[in-house]
Amino acid sequence: MSVSFGGDEGGVNLTNVVCTSHHTADIISTVEFNHSGELLATGDKGGRVVIFQQETENKSQPQCRSEYNVYSTFQSHEPEFDYLKSLEIEEKINKIRWLPQKNAAQFLLSTNDKTIKLWKISERDKRPEGYNLKEEDGRYRDASTITTLRVPVFRPMDLMVEASPRRVFANAHTYHINSISVNSDNETYLSADDLRINLWHLEITDRSFIQLLCGFNSASDIVDIKPANMEELTEVITAAEFHPHQCNTFVYSSSKGTIRLCDMRASALCDKHSKLFEEPEDPSNRSFFSEIISSISDVKFSHNGRYMMTRDYLSVKIWDLNMENRPVETYQVHEYLRSKLCSLYENDCIFDKFECCWNGNDSVVMTGSYNNFFRMLDRTQRRDVTLEASRESCKPRQVLKPRRVCAGGKRKKDEISVDSLDFNKKILHTAWHPQENIIAVATTNNLYIFQEKVN
Amino acid sequence: MSDVCVFSQDEENKICPEKMEEAKLKARYPHLGNKPGGSDLLRKRLQKGPKYFDSGDYNMAKAKIKNKQLPAAQTEKAEITGEHIPTPQDLPQRKPSLVASKLAG
């Protein structure tokens, strides 16, 4: 049984899927393609960054199968101890964002809870040989043996990929960084924690450019988001992103399900948002869980910059930037979990932060779920599919089989019941190649790369 | 914000499943506050992670985790008896005490 949705315009044809998987040493905490899609970076709980590179087997043949192989691995962050608070600062990489490529080297930003680092990844395939004073292994030659002068030359060597930290942006966040986003001006980027958003210049590390105090109540001119009494805290920032084309515009989402769009030209402090996106709630439906499940875990602009997508616990919503009062599209990710909220609260799963992503032409969106399931939602065809990232899906010549969850009543053959779902197998991080139908799906310890095999 | 409640087809009385879950939770935890998204939850979220008494406490905890990983890597030294006078290198490592000293963390 094969799944095919989407024709020539966008969509994904899953009748012919090639899957590769990479087992990782530690829990994957972030996945991100670079702007060309040639490189795929993953960050893990141990502070490591692993970069995969797309290899084309045979460039002359159009139906070549691309594989992603390990290109570079480096330790980005180490655990630290916050002496003032007596708390550990985890080395877990929360986010990686690539800078657009300007020269031969690649640059990316990686962040843990407190510190953002700019890494330069460069290739070396030549090395100088023929020094006068040194042997090839570095030992100094005996001066009396040197009788002639020669000019060292560059000779080819095995490709070596080096990662070096170029900037460290530290000590700017009191709370935990949840997002970083590079501006379309390629000079600045933002970092967001629970209560504040900082705007940085990539060249300046000793201070953030502007600290954007993003308030949730615009009652006064100067809004200090941190309330005088922390017990009054009702809402926190959950994600933030720059607009893909407008370098003055960014959005940030909250734990109460709202999104604020800010224009930095209007105010340097951005405490007054330009637009507030919020879907009205029916008060009769309100429950203990309403606010928790409305908390937005991810916000992503579409590539064309006209829409944004938000992910809350049970759904994905697409918003038109020109319409603030409700989303234009709402997709249920796993509605069957609504009748399990009590247990999901008890095992903390209700606080899981799922990410979401767009495909290259904004026609399909993808997000993860439990039991190693992930969902692809086709906006143009109005179809959706649930797939599983597992060993079975990686077998050769295996076509991805759609999964179905039985919410209640009689379970059909091939369906899985809600109670059989493994809530420890969560897919929180997914990424879509910017141009091709190649997706990266991270389970706890494995990175799956699915691609449409072109025939 | 939350959208329209889905009505479960199995239920005779059309109560929102979310409210049923809420009733379940309140039954299990009667003292649960009425402000779920409020300060307690957010403060817990803002803190995140175990608190240590000081940096010494932290380093001791880290060392404990490291030591737990080490025994697998250590190779067993061959027991030598009677062949020759043993040197300190030949003696097997002293196994850790079963009873933890009260002085240790």
XYZ file of C-alpha atoms in Angstrom:
560
model
C 0.000 0.000 0.000
C 1.503 3.275 -0.954
C 0.634 6.841 -0.260
C 0.722 9.528 -2.803
C -0.486 12.992 -2.321
C 0.398 16.115 -4.121
C 1.030 16.251 -7.800
C 3.656 18.177 -9.626
C 2.979 21.273 -7.591
C 4.331 20.653 -4.137
C 3.126 17.769 -2.099
C 5.062 14.620 -1.509
C 4.882 11.427 -3.446
C 5.632 8.740 -0.967
C 5.330 5.802 -3.304
C 9.029 5.597 -3.625
C 10.921 6.417 -0.522
C 14.511 5.859 0.345
C 15.403 5.938 3.987
C 18.712 6.146 5.760
C 19.181 6.293 9.469
C 22.052 7.288 11.681
C 22.252 6.078 15.238
C 23.434 8.772 17.574
C 25.285 8.507 20.851
C 23.049 10.948 22.649
C 19.514 12.247 22.519
C 19.019 14.543 19.529
C 17.771 17.944 20.581
C 17.706 19.907 17.327
C 17.843 19.324 13.563
C 18.395 21.940 10.864
C 19.195 21.981 7.143
C 21.388 24.774 5.835
C 20.116 27.160 3.172
C 21.125 24.981 0.234
C 20.100 21.750 1.920
C 23.494 20.244 1.276
C 24.288 20.172 4.984
C 22.177 18.899 7.847
C 23.163 19.751 11.401
C 22.016 17.975 14.535
C 22.625 18.995 18.128
C 22.352 16.630 21.049
C 21.906 16.516 24.777
C 25.641 16.075 25.297
C 26.452 19.412 23.685
C 27.737 17.905 20.448
C 26.978 19.043 16.937
C 27.065 16.510 14.108
C 26.874 17.787 10.538
C 25.862 15.522 7.672
C 26.622 16.276 4.051
C 24.613 15.266 1.030
C 26.607 13.029 -1.270
C 25.453 12.428 -4.777
C 26.548 9.060 -6.040
C 26.708 10.017 -9.620
C 26.266 13.669 -10.453
C 25.786 13.066 -14.163
C 22.796 10.823 -13.668
C 19.597 12.668 -12.721
C 18.118 9.785 -10.784
C 21.023 9.546 -8.437
C 20.268 8.690 -4.894
C 21.603 11.129 -2.363
C 22.930 10.031 0.942
C 23.771 12.095 3.924
C 27.010 11.106 5.575
C 28.822 12.471 8.562
C 30.808 15.526 7.558
C 31.916 17.003 10.865
C 31.467 16.399 14.581
C 32.460 18.779 17.322
C 31.743 19.589 20.925
C 29.858 22.848 20.921
C 28.934 23.356 24.561
C 30.082 21.955 27.877
C 28.095 21.773 31.092
C 28.643 24.695 33.411
C 27.683 25.578 36.924
C 25.806 28.768 37.687
C 27.345 29.780 40.997
C 24.780 32.414 41.804
C 21.815 30.140 41.457
C 23.484 26.852 42.347
C 22.044 25.316 39.231
C 23.641 23.377 36.464
C 23.649 24.906 33.006
C 23.004 22.016 30.672
C 25.163 21.572 27.635
C 22.198 20.384 25.616
C 21.977 22.183 22.268
C 18.565 23.801 22.097
C 18.790 25.238 18.605
C 21.081 25.438 15.603
C 20.645 28.027 12.894
C 22.769 28.301 9.779
C 23.983 31.560 8.323
C 23.655 31.949 4.566
C 26.876 30.999 2.862
C 29.066 33.914 1.835
C 32.365 32.226 1.086
C 33.932 28.791 1.142
C 33.336 28.321 4.854
C 30.014 27.553 6.508
C 28.805 29.297 9.637
C 26.225 28.246 12.147
C 24.902 29.457 15.472
C 24.386 26.906 18.213
C 22.921 27.601 21.604
C 22.316 25.928 24.922
C 20.248 27.483 27.708
C 22.589 30.403 28.293
C 25.301 30.831 25.666
C 25.189 31.211 21.895
C 28.217 30.368 19.799
C 29.072 31.140 16.211
C 30.981 28.277 14.594
C 32.993 28.346 11.415
C 33.163 25.079 9.551
C 35.881 25.021 6.930
C 37.462 22.433 4.723
C 41.097 21.839 4.307
C 42.279 19.668 1.442
C 45.786 21.001 0.963
C 48.702 21.343 3.271
C 52.076 22.973 2.914
C 55.012 20.637 2.547
C 58.690 21.154 2.207
C 59.561 23.417 5.060
C 63.212 24.313 5.398
C 63.528 24.169 9.152
C 61.056 21.435 10.055
C 60.593 17.815 9.163
C 57.228 16.714 7.869
C 56.254 15.499 11.311
C 57.072 18.871 12.877
C 60.412 18.115 14.475
C 63.011 20.724 13.909
C 65.848 19.773 11.648
C 69.425 19.932 12.762
C 70.687 23.281 11.459
C 73.959 21.810 10.233
C 72.122 19.516 7.821
C 70.402 22.361 6.034
C 72.423 23.192 2.967
C 69.830 24.337 0.449
C 66.823 26.620 0.448
C 63.508 25.458 -0.901
C 60.054 26.966 -1.193
C 57.282 25.017 0.587
C 54.463 23.986 -1.727
C 50.838 23.057 -1.147
C 50.097 19.425 -1.760
C 46.708 17.740 -1.659
C 45.757 15.895 1.481
C 42.757 13.961 2.719
C 39.839 16.261 3.309
C 39.751 17.581 6.819
C 36.761 19.477 8.152
C 37.482 21.858 10.989
C 35.061 23.587 13.270
C 36.257 26.590 15.199
C 34.315 28.911 17.488
C 34.433 32.419 16.115
C 32.172 34.221 18.562
C 30.752 33.466 21.949
C 27.691 35.440 23.005
C 27.345 34.913 26.715
C 25.884 36.356 29.878
C 22.877 37.932 28.275
C 20.123 35.626 29.350
C 18.835 35.239 32.855
C 16.389 32.575 31.776
C 16.615 29.692 29.364
C 17.140 30.385 25.682
C 14.439 28.739 23.601
C 15.026 30.282 20.177
C 17.595 31.901 17.933
C 16.847 33.371 14.549
C 19.128 34.939 11.959
C 17.877 38.134 10.368
C 17.548 38.472 6.612
C 20.071 41.313 6.808
C 22.686 38.659 7.667
C 24.187 40.951 10.241
C 21.966 40.510 13.220
C 20.138 37.727 14.971
C 17.783 37.400 17.898
C 17.847 35.099 20.888
C 14.803 34.579 23.053
C 14.440 33.241 26.565
C 11.323 32.928 28.690
C 11.036 36.631 29.388
C 13.253 38.580 27.035
C 14.427 38.783 23.475
C 17.902 40.050 22.675
C 19.013 41.414 19.366
C 22.657 40.777 18.587
C 25.093 41.901 15.957
C 27.108 38.945 14.706
C 30.349 40.860 15.076
C 29.791 42.205 18.586
C 29.895 39.832 21.500
C 30.361 41.910 24.589
C 26.816 43.142 24.660
C 23.611 42.580 22.847
C 22.707 45.263 20.367
C 19.309 45.962 21.773
C 17.478 44.162 24.441
C 13.925 43.955 23.320
C 11.713 43.984 26.337
C 8.758 42.087 25.056
C 5.864 42.631 27.338
C 2.633 40.832 27.641
C 0.732 43.720 29.081
C 1.188 47.095 27.490
C -0.257 49.002 30.364
C 2.730 51.262 30.822
C 5.257 52.834 28.504
C 8.180 50.954 29.898
C 7.244 47.367 30.369
C 9.465 45.230 32.487
C 8.365 41.761 31.557
C 9.760 40.338 34.761
C 7.076 41.130 37.318
C 8.115 42.581 40.661
C 6.597 39.580 42.307
C 7.373 36.428 40.376
C 4.124 34.975 41.623
C 2.385 37.358 39.281
C 4.039 35.792 36.271
C 1.359 34.470 33.999
C 2.856 34.187 30.548
C 6.266 33.412 29.063
C 7.861 33.583 25.630
C 8.032 30.173 24.021
C 9.503 30.823 20.555
C 10.627 33.680 18.339
C 11.606 34.108 14.708
C 12.599 36.821 12.277
C 10.572 37.347 9.137
C 12.363 35.693 6.177
C 12.421 38.874 4.073
C 11.519 41.866 6.222
C 14.515 42.507 8.412
C 12.554 44.739 10.768
C 9.853 42.200 11.607
C 9.848 39.307 14.029
C 7.271 37.280 15.928
C 7.218 35.684 19.328
C 4.771 33.175 20.726
C 3.617 32.671 24.284
C 2.578 30.013 26.736
C -0.978 31.304 26.499
C -1.267 30.609 22.780
C -0.796 34.137 21.501
C 1.611 35.403 18.869
C 2.885 38.945 18.720
C 4.350 40.430 15.596
C 6.728 43.307 16.193
C 8.095 45.927 13.891
C 11.404 47.252 15.135
C 10.946 50.451 13.174
C 7.975 51.388 15.342
C 9.747 51.168 18.641
C 13.194 50.243 19.785
C 11.774 48.558 22.829
C 9.086 46.606 21.033
C 7.006 46.440 24.147
C 4.052 47.400 22.086
C 3.435 44.807 19.461
C 2.299 45.669 15.987
C -0.115 42.775 15.768
C -1.551 40.297 18.229
C -2.661 36.954 16.848
C -5.070 35.113 19.059
C -7.919 32.746 18.430
C -10.921 33.470 20.629
C -11.782 30.730 23.037
C -15.204 29.493 23.930
C -15.305 29.997 27.693
C -17.714 27.126 28.180
C -15.087 24.746 26.851
C -12.418 25.931 29.181
C -10.838 23.349 31.445
C -7.801 22.949 33.647
C -5.848 21.845 30.613
C -6.945 24.537 28.189
C -4.112 26.928 28.823
C -1.454 24.245 28.995
C -2.391 22.694 25.671
C -2.726 26.089 24.035
C 0.894 26.926 24.829
C 2.717 27.358 21.533
C 5.830 25.220 21.290
C 7.043 26.436 17.898
C 6.408 29.244 15.428
C 7.715 29.255 11.861
C 7.242 31.692 9.028
C 6.430 30.252 5.618
C 9.179 30.583 3.035
C 7.162 33.143 1.108
C 6.752 35.232 4.239
C 2.984 35.542 3.995
C 2.015 33.003 6.612
C 3.227 31.649 9.882
C 2.613 28.283 11.467
C 2.227 27.602 15.166
C 2.314 24.282 16.973
C 0.475 23.758 20.211
C 0.044 20.467 21.987
C -2.728 19.015 19.853
C -2.758 21.034 16.657
C -0.935 22.970 13.968
C -2.348 26.331 12.910
C -1.568 28.420 9.867
C -2.012 32.155 10.257
C -2.246 34.769 7.552
C -0.107 37.680 8.692
C -2.906 40.006 7.668
C -5.514 38.335 9.832
C -5.094 38.443 13.550
C -8.352 37.182 14.913
C -8.100 33.543 13.886
C -5.901 31.120 11.979
C -6.744 30.428 8.345
C -6.111 26.702 8.734
C -6.129 24.341 11.702
C -4.916 20.764 11.559
C -5.342 18.191 14.311
C -2.143 16.339 14.970
C -3.334 13.744 17.462
C -6.809 14.716 18.625
C -7.221 11.285 20.244
C -4.972 12.505 23.042
C -7.617 14.925 24.264
C -9.207 12.145 26.266
C -5.852 11.231 27.781
C -4.873 14.615 29.106
C -5.018 13.536 32.722
C -2.349 10.845 32.285
C -0.352 13.053 29.974
C -0.287 15.689 32.686
C 0.829 13.161 35.262
C 3.706 11.870 33.158
C 4.627 15.401 32.050
C 4.124 14.595 28.383
C 1.643 17.445 28.156
C 4.639 19.774 28.383
C 6.483 18.219 25.438
C 7.567 20.832 22.936
C 6.944 19.685 19.397
C 8.409 21.579 16.466
C 6.957 21.994 13.018
C 8.301 22.817 9.578
C 7.281 23.859 6.074
C 8.358 22.250 2.845
C 10.173 24.335 0.249
C 7.121 25.719 -1.521
C 4.924 25.975 1.604
C 2.400 23.435 0.366
C 3.049 20.761 3.008
C 3.788 21.073 6.707
C 5.186 18.439 9.000
C 5.263 17.824 12.716
C 5.998 14.997 15.105
C 3.921 12.970 17.542
C 4.344 9.980 19.857
C 5.180 6.356 19.131
C 7.745 7.635 16.622
C 4.904 8.858 14.454
C 5.140 12.015 12.424
C 2.459 13.783 10.448
C 2.548 15.391 7.034
C -0.273 17.779 6.285
C -0.825 18.797 2.688
C -2.417 22.232 2.591
C -3.183 22.293 -1.108
C -4.620 18.795 -1.402
C -6.240 18.884 2.012
C -4.867 15.470 2.830
C -2.749 14.213 5.644
C -0.797 11.126 6.527
C 0.735 9.620 9.637
C 4.033 7.804 9.192
C 6.395 6.023 11.499
C 10.136 6.440 11.774
C 11.386 3.035 12.781
C 13.711 0.234 11.761
C 10.970 -1.226 9.583
C 10.620 1.936 7.524
C 14.311 1.782 6.731
C 14.335 -1.648 5.188
C 15.393 -1.650 1.530
C 12.565 -1.399 -0.982
C 10.179 -0.752 1.861
C 7.479 1.759 1.111
C 6.355 3.869 4.050
C 3.069 2.559 5.279
C 0.576 5.058 6.664
C -0.360 4.547 10.297
C -3.739 4.920 11.852
C -4.609 5.363 15.484
C -7.857 4.018 16.804
C -9.346 6.515 19.209
C -12.054 4.322 20.564
C -14.478 1.614 19.676
C -13.533 -1.345 17.592
C -9.953 -1.389 16.481
C -9.525 -2.201 12.830
C -6.723 -4.329 11.505
C -3.476 -2.367 11.143
C -4.714 0.282 13.530
C -2.984 0.933 16.792
C -4.980 1.833 19.847
C -4.246 4.981 21.827
C -3.380 2.971 24.897
C -0.679 1.093 23.010
C 1.165 4.212 22.004
C 4.643 4.576 23.427
C 4.851 8.063 24.889
C 8.575 7.748 25.416
C 9.098 7.569 21.683
C 8.512 11.164 20.752
C 9.449 12.953 17.581
C 9.980 16.547 18.658
C 12.366 17.668 15.923
C 11.864 17.484 12.193
C 13.319 19.407 9.274
C 12.546 19.705 5.582
C 15.103 20.297 2.861
C 14.633 23.849 1.498
C 14.201 22.693 -2.098
C 13.889 18.942 -2.418
C 11.545 16.401 -0.932
C 14.020 15.247 1.658
C 13.056 15.227 5.314
C 15.012 14.659 8.474
C 13.147 13.148 11.409
C 14.759 12.733 14.815
C 13.606 10.036 17.186
C 15.278 9.842 20.566
C 18.533 8.322 19.416
C 18.215 8.045 15.675
C 18.173 10.463 12.804
C 16.049 9.284 9.897
C 16.409 10.833 6.489
C 13.610 10.074 4.054
C 13.811 11.053 0.450
C 11.659 10.625 -2.575
C 13.493 8.377 -4.942
C 13.209 9.965 -8.337
C 12.627 7.459 -11.087
C -6.291 29.237 22.162
C -8.259 26.058 22.426
C -10.676 25.370 19.627
C -14.043 23.674 19.590
C -14.261 20.706 21.912
C -14.607 17.373 20.200
C -17.575 15.390 21.390
C -16.774 11.747 21.970
C -19.181 9.552 20.082
C -19.161 6.889 22.747
C -20.494 9.082 25.490
C -24.219 9.241 26.130
C -24.044 12.569 27.876
C -22.116 14.903 25.608
C -19.527 16.080 28.069
C -16.349 17.465 26.647
C -13.581 14.856 27.015
C -11.270 17.572 28.234
C -13.592 18.322 31.138
C -13.819 14.631 31.933
C -10.047 14.493 32.111
C -10.100 17.522 34.364
C -12.547 15.798 36.688
C -10.249 12.774 36.766
C -7.300 14.931 37.700
C -9.169 16.792 40.407
C -10.310 13.490 41.854
C -6.724 12.316 42.136
C -5.283 15.595 43.325
C -7.980 17.451 45.248
C -5.562 20.157 46.382
C -4.569 21.129 42.861
C -4.878 24.863 42.395
C -7.305 26.408 39.992
C -4.691 28.343 38.081
C -2.928 25.739 35.964
C -1.081 28.062 33.664
C -0.227 30.288 36.532
C 2.721 31.057 38.594
C 3.607 27.688 40.115
C 3.889 25.986 36.771
C 5.780 28.819 35.171
C 8.157 29.213 38.066
C 8.914 25.503 37.992
C 9.555 25.835 34.288
C 11.793 28.812 34.717
C 13.968 27.033 37.216
C 14.431 23.719 35.438
C 16.959 21.333 36.850
C 18.038 20.111 40.265
C 19.436 22.623 42.709
C 22.783 21.942 44.269
C 23.958 23.220 47.605
C 27.131 24.695 46.116
C 29.742 24.068 43.444
C 31.371 21.408 45.580
C 28.103 19.530 45.755
C 27.789 19.878 41.982
C 31.303 18.594 41.277
C 30.814 15.651 43.610
C 27.618 14.714 41.805
C 29.399 14.920 38.448
C 32.236 12.760 39.737
C 29.770 10.151 40.916
C 28.278 9.887 37.446
C 31.746 9.530 35.934
C 32.741 6.826 38.381
C 29.648 4.844 37.614
C 30.727 4.731 33.981
C 34.310 3.731 34.725
C 34.043 0.202 36.173
C 32.959 -1.154 32.820
C 36.179 0.066 31.271
C 38.513 -1.282 33.913
C 40.016 -4.665 33.136
C 40.310 -7.263 35.814
C 43.857 -7.696 37.005
C 45.011 -11.283 37.204
C 45.202 -12.513 40.763
C 48.726 -13.333 41.773
C 49.308 -15.584 44.737
C 52.430 -17.325 45.855
C 54.536 -16.785 42.735
C 56.469 -13.785 43.896
C 56.352 -10.938 46.302
C 53.622 -8.662 44.947
C 54.243 -5.048 44.168
C 51.564 -2.401 44.578
C 50.825 -2.549 40.850
C 50.064 -6.235 41.061
C 47.524 -5.968 43.821
C 43.888 -5.896 42.729
C 42.029 -2.642 43.197
C 40.299 -2.297 46.510
C 36.601 -2.736 45.949
C 34.427 0.087 47.227
C 32.843 -0.486 50.605
C 29.340 -1.835 50.670
C 28.495 0.455 53.503
C 28.989 4.071 52.497
C 30.975 6.138 54.898
C 28.922 8.752 56.688
C 31.524 11.289 55.656
C 30.918 10.797 51.946
C 28.326 12.979 50.171
